[in-house]
CSV table of C-alpha atoms in Angstrom, one decimal:
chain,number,residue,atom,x,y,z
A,1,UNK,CA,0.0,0.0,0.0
A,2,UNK,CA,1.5,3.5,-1.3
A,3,UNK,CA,-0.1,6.9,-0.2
A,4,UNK,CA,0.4,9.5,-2.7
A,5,UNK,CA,0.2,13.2,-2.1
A,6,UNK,CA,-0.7,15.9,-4.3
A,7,UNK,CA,1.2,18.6,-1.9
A,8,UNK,CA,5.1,18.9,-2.3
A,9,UNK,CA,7.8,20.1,-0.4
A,10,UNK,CA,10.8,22.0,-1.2
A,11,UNK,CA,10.8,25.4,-2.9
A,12,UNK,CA,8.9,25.6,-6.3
A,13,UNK,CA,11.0,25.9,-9.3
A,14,UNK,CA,10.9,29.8,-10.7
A,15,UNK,CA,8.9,30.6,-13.7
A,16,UNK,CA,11.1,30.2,-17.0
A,17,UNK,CA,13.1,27.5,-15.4
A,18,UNK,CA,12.7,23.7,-16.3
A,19,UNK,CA,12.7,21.0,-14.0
A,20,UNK,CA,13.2,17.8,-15.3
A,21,UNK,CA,10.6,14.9,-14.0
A,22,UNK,CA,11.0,11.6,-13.9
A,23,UNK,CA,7.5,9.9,-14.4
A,24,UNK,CA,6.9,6.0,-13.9
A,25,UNK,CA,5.2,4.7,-17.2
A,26,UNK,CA,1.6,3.0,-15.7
A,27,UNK,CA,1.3,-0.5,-15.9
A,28,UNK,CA,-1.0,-2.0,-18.0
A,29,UNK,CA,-2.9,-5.0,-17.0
A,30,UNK,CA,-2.9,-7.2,-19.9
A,31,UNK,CA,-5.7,-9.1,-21.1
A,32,UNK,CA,-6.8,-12.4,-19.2
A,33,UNK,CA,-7.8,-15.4,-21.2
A,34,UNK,CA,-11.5,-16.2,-20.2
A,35,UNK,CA,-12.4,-19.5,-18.4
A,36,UNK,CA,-14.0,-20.1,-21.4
A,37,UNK,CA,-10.6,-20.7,-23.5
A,38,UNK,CA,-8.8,-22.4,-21.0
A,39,UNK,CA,-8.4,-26.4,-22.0
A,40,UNK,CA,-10.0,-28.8,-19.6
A,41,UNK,CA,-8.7,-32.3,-19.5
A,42,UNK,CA,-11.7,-34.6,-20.6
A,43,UNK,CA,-14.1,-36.0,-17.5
A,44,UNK,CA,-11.3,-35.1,-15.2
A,45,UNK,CA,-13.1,-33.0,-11.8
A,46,UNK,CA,-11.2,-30.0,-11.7
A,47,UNK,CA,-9.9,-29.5,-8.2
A,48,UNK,CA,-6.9,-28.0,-5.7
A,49,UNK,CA,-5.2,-29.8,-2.9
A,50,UNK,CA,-4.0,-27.1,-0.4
A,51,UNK,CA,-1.0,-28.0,1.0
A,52,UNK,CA,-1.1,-27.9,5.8
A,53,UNK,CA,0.7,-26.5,7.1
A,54,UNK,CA,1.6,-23.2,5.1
A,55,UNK,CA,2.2,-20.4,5.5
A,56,UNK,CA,3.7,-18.2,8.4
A,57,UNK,CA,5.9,-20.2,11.1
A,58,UNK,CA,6.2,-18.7,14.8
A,59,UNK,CA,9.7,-17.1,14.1
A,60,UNK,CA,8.0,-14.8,10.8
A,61,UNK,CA,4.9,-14.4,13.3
A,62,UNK,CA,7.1,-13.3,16.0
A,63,UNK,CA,9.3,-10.5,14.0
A,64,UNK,CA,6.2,-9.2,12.1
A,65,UNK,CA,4.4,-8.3,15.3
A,66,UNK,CA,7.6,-7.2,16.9
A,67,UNK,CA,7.5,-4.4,14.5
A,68,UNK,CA,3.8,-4.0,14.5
A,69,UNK,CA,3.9,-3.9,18.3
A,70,UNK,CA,7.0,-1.4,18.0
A,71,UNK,CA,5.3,1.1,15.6
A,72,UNK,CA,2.3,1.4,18.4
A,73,UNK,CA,4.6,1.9,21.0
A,74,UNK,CA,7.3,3.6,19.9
A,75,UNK,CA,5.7,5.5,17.3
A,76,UNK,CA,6.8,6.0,13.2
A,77,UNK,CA,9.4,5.9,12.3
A,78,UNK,CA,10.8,2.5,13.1
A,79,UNK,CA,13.9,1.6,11.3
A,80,UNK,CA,14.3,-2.1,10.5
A,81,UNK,CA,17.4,-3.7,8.9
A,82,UNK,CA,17.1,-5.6,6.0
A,83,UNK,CA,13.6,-7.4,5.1
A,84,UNK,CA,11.7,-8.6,8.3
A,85,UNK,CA,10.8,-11.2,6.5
A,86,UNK,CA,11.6,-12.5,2.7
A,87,UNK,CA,7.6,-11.3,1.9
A,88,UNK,CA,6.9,-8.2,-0.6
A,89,UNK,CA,3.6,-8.0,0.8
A,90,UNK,CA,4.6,-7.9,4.4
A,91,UNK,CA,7.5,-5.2,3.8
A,92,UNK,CA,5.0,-3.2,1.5
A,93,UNK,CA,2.6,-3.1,4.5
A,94,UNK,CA,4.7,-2.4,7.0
A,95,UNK,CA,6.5,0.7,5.0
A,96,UNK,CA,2.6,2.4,4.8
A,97,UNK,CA,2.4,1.6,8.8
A,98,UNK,CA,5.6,3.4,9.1
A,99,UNK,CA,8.5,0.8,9.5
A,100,UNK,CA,11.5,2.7,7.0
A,101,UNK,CA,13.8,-0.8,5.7
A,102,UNK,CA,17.5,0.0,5.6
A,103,UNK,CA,20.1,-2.0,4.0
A,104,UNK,CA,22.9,-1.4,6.5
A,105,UNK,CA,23.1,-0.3,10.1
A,106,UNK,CA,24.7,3.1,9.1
A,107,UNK,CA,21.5,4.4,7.0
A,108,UNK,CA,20.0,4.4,10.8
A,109,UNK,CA,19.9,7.9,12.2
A,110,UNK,CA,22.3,7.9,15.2
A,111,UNK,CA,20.4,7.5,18.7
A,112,UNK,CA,17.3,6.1,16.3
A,113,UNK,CA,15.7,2.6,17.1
A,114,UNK,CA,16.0,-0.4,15.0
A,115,UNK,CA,14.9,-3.6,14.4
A,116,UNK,CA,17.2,-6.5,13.1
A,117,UNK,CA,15.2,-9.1,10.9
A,118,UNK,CA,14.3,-12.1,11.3
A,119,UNK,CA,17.2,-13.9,9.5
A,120,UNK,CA,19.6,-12.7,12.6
A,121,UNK,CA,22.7,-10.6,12.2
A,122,UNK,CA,26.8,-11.1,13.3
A,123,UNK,CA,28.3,-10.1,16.1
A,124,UNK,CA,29.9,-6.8,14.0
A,125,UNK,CA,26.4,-5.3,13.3
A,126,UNK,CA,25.8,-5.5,17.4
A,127,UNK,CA,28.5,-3.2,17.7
A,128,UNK,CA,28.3,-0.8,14.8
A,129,UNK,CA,24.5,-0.5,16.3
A,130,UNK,CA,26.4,0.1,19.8
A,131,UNK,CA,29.1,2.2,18.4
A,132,UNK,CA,25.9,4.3,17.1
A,133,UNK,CA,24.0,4.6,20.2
A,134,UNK,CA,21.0,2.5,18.4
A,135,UNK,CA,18.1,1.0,20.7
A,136,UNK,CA,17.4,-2.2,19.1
A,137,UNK,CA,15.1,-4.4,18.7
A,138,UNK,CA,16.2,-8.1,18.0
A,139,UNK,CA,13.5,-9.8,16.1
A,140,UNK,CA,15.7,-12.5,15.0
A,141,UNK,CA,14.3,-16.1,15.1
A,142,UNK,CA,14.8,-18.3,17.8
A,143,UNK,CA,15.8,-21.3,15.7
A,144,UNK,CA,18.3,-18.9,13.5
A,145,UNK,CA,19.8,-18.0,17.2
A,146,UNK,CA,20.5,-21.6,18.2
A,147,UNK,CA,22.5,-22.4,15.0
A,148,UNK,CA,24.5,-19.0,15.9
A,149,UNK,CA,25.3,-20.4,19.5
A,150,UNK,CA,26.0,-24.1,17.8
A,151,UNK,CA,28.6,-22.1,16.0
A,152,UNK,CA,30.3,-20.3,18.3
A,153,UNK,CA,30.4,-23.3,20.8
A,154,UNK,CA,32.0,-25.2,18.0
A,155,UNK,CA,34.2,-22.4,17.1
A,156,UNK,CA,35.7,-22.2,20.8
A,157,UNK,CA,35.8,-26.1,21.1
A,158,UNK,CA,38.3,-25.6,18.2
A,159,UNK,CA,36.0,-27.2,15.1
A,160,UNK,CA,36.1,-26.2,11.9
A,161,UNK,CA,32.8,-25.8,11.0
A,162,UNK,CA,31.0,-26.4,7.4
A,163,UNK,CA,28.1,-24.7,6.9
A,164,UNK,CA,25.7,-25.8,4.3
A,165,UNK,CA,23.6,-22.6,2.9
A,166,UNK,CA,23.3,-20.3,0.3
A,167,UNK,CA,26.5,-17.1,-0.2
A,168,UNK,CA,24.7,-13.7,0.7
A,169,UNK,CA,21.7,-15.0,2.0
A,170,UNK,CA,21.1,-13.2,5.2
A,171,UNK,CA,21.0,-15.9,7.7
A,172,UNK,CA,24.3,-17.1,6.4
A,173,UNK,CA,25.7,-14.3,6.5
A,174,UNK,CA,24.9,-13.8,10.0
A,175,UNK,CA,26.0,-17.3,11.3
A,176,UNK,CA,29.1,-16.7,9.4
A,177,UNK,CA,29.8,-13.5,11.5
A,178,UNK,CA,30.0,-15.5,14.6
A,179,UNK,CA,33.4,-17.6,13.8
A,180,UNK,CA,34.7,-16.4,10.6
A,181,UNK,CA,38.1,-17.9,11.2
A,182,UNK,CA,36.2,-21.5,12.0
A,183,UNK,CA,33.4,-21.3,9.1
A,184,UNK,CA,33.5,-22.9,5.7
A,185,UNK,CA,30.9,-22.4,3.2
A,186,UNK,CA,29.5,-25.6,1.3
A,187,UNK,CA,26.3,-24.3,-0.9
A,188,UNK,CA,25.7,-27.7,-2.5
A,189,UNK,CA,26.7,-31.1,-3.4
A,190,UNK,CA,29.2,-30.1,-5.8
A,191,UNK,CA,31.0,-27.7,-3.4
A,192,UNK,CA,31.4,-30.6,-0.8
A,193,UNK,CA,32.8,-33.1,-3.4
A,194,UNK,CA,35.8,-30.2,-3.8
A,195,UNK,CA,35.7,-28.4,-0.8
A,196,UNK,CA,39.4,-28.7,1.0
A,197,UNK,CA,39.8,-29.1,4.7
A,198,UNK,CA,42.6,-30.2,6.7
A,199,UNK,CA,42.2,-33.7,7.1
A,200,UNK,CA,43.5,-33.7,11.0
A,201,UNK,CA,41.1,-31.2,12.2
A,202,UNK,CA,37.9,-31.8,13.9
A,203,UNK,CA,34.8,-31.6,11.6
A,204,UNK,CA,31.1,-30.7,12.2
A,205,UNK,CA,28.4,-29.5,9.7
A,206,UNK,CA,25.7,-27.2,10.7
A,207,UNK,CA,23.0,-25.5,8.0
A,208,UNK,CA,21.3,-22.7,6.8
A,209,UNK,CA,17.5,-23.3,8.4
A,210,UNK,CA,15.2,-22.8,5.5
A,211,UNK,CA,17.1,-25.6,2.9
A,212,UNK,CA,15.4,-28.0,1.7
A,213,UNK,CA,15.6,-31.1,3.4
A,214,UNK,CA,16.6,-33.9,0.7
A,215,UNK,CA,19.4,-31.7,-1.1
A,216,UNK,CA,21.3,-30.9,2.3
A,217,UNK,CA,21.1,-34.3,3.4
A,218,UNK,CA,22.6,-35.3,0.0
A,219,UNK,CA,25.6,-32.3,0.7
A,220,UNK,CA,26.0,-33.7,4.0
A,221,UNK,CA,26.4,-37.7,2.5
A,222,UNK,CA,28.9,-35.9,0.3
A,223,UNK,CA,30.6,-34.8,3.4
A,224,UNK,CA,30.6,-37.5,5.4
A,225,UNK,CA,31.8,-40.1,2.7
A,226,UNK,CA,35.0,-37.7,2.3
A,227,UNK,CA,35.4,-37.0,5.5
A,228,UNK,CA,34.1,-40.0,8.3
A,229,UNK,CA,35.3,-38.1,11.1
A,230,UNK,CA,32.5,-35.4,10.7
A,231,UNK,CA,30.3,-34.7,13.4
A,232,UNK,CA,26.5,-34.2,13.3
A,233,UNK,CA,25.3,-30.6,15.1
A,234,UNK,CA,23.2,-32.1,18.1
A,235,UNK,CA,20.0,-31.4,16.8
A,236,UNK,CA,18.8,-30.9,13.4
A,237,UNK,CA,18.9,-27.2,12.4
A,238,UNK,CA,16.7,-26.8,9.5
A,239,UNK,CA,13.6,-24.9,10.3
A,240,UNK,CA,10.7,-27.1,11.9
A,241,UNK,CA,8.3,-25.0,9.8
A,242,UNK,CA,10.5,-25.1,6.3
A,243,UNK,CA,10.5,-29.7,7.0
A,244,UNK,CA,6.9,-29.4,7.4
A,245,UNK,CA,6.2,-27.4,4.3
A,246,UNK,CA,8.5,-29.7,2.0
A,247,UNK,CA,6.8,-33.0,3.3
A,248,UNK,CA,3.0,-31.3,2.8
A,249,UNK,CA,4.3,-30.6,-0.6
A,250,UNK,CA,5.7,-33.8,-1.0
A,251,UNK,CA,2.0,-35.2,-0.3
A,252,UNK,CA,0.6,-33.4,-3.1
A,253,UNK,CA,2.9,-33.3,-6.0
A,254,UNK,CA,2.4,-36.8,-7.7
A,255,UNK,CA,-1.2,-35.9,-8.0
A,256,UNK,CA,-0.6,-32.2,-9.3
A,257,UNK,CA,-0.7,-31.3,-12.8
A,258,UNK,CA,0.6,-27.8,-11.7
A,259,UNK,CA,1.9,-26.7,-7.5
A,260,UNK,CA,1.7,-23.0,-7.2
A,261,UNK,CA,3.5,-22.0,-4.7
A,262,UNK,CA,2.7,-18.5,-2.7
A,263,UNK,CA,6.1,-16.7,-2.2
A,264,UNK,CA,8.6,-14.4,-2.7
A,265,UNK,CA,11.6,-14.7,-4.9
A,266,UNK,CA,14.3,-14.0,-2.3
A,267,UNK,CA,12.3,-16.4,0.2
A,268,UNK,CA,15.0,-19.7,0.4
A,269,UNK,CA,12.1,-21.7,1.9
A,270,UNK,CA,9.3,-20.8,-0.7
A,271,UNK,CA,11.8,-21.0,-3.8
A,272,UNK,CA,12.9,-24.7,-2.3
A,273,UNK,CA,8.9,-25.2,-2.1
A,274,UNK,CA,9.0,-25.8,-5.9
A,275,UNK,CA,12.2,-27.4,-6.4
A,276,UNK,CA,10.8,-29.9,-4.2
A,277,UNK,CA,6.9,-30.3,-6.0
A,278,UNK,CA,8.9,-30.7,-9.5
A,279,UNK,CA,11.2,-33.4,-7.5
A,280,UNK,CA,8.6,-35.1,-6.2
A,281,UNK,CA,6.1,-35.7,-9.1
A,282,UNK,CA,4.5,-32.3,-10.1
A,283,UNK,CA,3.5,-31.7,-14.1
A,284,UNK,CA,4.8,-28.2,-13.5
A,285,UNK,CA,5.5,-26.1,-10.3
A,286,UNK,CA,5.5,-22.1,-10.8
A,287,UNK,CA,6.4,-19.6,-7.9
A,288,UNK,CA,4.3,-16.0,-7.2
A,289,UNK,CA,4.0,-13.3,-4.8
A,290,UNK,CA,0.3,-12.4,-5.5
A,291,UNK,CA,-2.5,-14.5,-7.2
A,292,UNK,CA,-2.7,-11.0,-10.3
A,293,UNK,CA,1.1,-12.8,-10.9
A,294,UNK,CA,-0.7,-16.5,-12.8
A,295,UNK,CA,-0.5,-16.8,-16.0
A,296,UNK,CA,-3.7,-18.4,-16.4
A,297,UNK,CA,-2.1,-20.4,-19.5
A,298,UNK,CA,-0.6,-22.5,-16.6
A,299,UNK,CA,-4.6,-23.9,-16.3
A,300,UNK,CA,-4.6,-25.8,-20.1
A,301,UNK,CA,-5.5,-29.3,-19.6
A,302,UNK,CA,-4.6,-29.6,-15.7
A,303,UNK,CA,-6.9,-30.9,-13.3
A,304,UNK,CA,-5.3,-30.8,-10.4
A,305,UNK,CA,-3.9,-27.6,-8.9
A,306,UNK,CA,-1.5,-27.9,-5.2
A,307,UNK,CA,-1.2,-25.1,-3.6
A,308,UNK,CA,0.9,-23.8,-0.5
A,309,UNK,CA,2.7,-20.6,0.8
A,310,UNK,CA,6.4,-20.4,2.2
A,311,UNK,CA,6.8,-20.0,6.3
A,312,UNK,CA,7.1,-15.6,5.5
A,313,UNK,CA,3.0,-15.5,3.7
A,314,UNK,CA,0.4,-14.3,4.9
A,315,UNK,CA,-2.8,-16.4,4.4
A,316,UNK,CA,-5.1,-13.9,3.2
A,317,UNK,CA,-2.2,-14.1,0.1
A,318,UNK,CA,-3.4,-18.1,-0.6
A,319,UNK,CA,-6.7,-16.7,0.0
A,320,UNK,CA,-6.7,-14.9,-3.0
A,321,UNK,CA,-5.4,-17.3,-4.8
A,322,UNK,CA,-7.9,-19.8,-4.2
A,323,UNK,CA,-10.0,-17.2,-5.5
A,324,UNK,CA,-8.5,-17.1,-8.5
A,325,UNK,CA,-8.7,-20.7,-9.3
A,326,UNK,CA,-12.0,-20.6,-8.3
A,327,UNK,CA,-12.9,-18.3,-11.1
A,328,UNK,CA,-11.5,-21.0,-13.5
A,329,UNK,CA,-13.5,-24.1,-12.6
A,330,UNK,CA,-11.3,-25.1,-10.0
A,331,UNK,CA,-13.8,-24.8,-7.4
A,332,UNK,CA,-13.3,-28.2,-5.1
A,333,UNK,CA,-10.9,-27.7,-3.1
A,334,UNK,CA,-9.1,-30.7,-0.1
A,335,UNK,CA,-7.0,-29.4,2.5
A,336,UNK,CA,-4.0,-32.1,2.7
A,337,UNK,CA,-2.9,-32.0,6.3
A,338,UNK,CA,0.3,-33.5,7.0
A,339,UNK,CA,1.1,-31.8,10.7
A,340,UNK,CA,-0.2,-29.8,13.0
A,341,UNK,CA,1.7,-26.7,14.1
A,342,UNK,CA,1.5,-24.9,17.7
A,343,UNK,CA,4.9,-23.3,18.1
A,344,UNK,CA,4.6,-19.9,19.5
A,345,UNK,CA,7.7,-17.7,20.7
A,346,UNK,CA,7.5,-14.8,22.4
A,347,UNK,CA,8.0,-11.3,21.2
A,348,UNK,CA,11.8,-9.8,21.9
A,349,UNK,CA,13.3,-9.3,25.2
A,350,UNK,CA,13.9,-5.6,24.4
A,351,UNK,CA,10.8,-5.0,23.2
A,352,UNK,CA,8.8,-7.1,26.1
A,353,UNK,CA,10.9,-4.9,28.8
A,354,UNK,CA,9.4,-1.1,27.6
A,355,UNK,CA,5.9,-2.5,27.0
A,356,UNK,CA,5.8,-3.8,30.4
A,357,UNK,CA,7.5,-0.6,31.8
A,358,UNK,CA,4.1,1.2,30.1
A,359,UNK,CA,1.8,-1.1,31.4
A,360,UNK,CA,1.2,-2.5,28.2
A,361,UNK,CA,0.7,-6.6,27.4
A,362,UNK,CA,3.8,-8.3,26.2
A,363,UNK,CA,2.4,-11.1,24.8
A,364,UNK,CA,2.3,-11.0,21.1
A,365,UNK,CA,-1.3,-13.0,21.1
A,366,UNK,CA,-4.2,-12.1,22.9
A,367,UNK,CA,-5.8,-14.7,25.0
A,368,UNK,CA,-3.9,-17.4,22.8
A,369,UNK,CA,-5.1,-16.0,19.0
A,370,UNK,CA,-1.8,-16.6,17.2
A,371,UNK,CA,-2.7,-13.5,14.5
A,372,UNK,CA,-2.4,-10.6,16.7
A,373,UNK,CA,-1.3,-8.4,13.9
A,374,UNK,CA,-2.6,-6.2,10.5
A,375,UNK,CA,-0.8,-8.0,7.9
A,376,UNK,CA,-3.9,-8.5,5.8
């Protein structure tokens, strides 16, 4: 959501001068194909199998309301590094509400308050916030934070440490801050047939949370044929939430003709979401941020449509969606429930000390509703 205003600031250009404006060309929505031209398979029931669970996990939940909650509190603006959450729709929201995303800790107005995302940060940004005189806010996700003490346990146990994840993905680059000296970066099977280590030094393998499942398992096979001696992190670190996606996928693909998946394109977990249905038996597997984003061409001759949403979506986003393919005959629609999901984790210490100073509830649901929040 954008709020545009007629009203400008600054001083007005003089008569007889020329100001050059930049104008964004309007998009055009192109024509739809009509139900009517789309190809139905012969005596087939057109249907979608919606994928459970989906959508948002406690840790997204968590850092969206931390801002929310922050915004009411504190007031606009609230700075926030980074994306909360891999979600256009979510940032887009949270930028009319008043949250202003930065890149790095120095765009932050010294003395300011921030909030650090969801996919965690390294030790340095800490202290450039400190060095700054920053409040901040640490929205970062529980899970992400235990991999980040795994590492620097490792790290001072004297462990060199291979992380399987992705270069430049936040979360990486945040665990990677922790030990730099200790951490070596495998981003796929390839990478850990080549990767070189010193034979006599003491292995372990931790991972990025939001991989899918099957390809690092294969990465760590890799590693663990090369090198025996490698030791297992002591408890799985891939994201509860991401598992439980894959496998509801998983469910549905060999019956799909098509798995959309709700998502955005710098969201690990949704982008794995269709690598996984195409793996796993889908006709065709396509990702989107908002249902306007189908190419309804996608519907010739399918019958069966799977749906889900990565752990960073907001349901009223599948919603839509389901709308859409509703339009287009695909009006029966079974919800495929492969777990159930209760998680909850509570909002940020820093953030949980100055509501209760104000009197204020510091619980981020009220009376046990999990969607205490305007993302909508």
């Amino acid at each position: 959501m954008v709020h545009l205003s007629s009203r400008c600031s600054g001083p007005r250009p003089r008569l007889g001068t020329v100001t050059a404006v930049t104008v964004p060309t309007p998009t055009i929505p192109r024509k739809r194909l009509s139900p009517e031209d789309i190809r139905r398979p012969e005596g087939a029931e057109q249907r979608v199998l919606l994928a459970a669970p989906r959508g948002y996990c406690a840790g997204v939940d968590r850092a969206v309301i931390a801002v929310e909650r922050a915004l009411e509190h504190y007031g606009a603006p609230i700075y926030v590094r980074k994306e909360i959450v891999h979600n256009r729709h979510v940032v887009e929201t949270l930028s009319a509400m008043g949250a202003v995303f930065v890149n790095e800790t120095d765009e932050v107005p010294e003395g300011a308050r921030v909030v650090f995302s969801a996919h965690g940060v390294s030790p340095a940004v800490h202290a450039e916030a400190a060095h700054r005189e920053l409040s901040t806010i640490d929205a970062t996700c529980p899970l992400v934070t235990k991999v980040h003490r795994e590492a620097v346990r490792f790290a001072r146990d004297g462990y060199r440490i291979l992380l399987v994840g992705h270069a430049g993905h936040e979360e990486v680059e945040g665990t990677m801050g922790e030990a730099p000296e200790h951490i070596t970066l495998i981003q796929n099977p390839d990478e850990a047939r080549t990767v070189k280590v010193d034979p006599t030094e003491s292995l372990v393998w931790i991972s990025q949370t939001t991989l899918s499942v099957d390809e690092t398992m294969e990465t760590v096979n890799i590693l663990r044929e090369r090198f025996p001696h490698l030791q297992d992190p002591p408890s799985d670190d891939i994201c509860y939430a991401t598992q439980n996606r894959q496998v509801a996928v998983k469910k549905i693909a060999p019956e799909a003709d098509l798995v959309l998946v709700v998502g955005s394109a710098n969201s690990s977990n949704s982008v794995r979401l269709v690598e996984v249905a195409l793996e796993h038996g889908a006709k065709a597997s396509y990702r989107v941020d908002f249902a306007r984003e189908v190419d309804e061409s996608w519907f010739h001759d399918v019958a069966t449509v799977g749906v889900t949403s990565g752990a960073s979506v907001p349901e009223p986003l599948v919603q839509e969606l389901l709308t859409l393919l509703a339009d287009y005959g695909f009006t029966s629609v079974e919800e495929v429930v492969t777990a159930e999901e209760d998680l909850m984790f509570s909002l940020p210490r820093e953030l949980r000390k100055d509501l209760k100073a104000a009197g204020k509830k510091t619980a981020n649901k009220p009376d046990g509703a999990d969607r205490d929040h305007r993302i909508i």
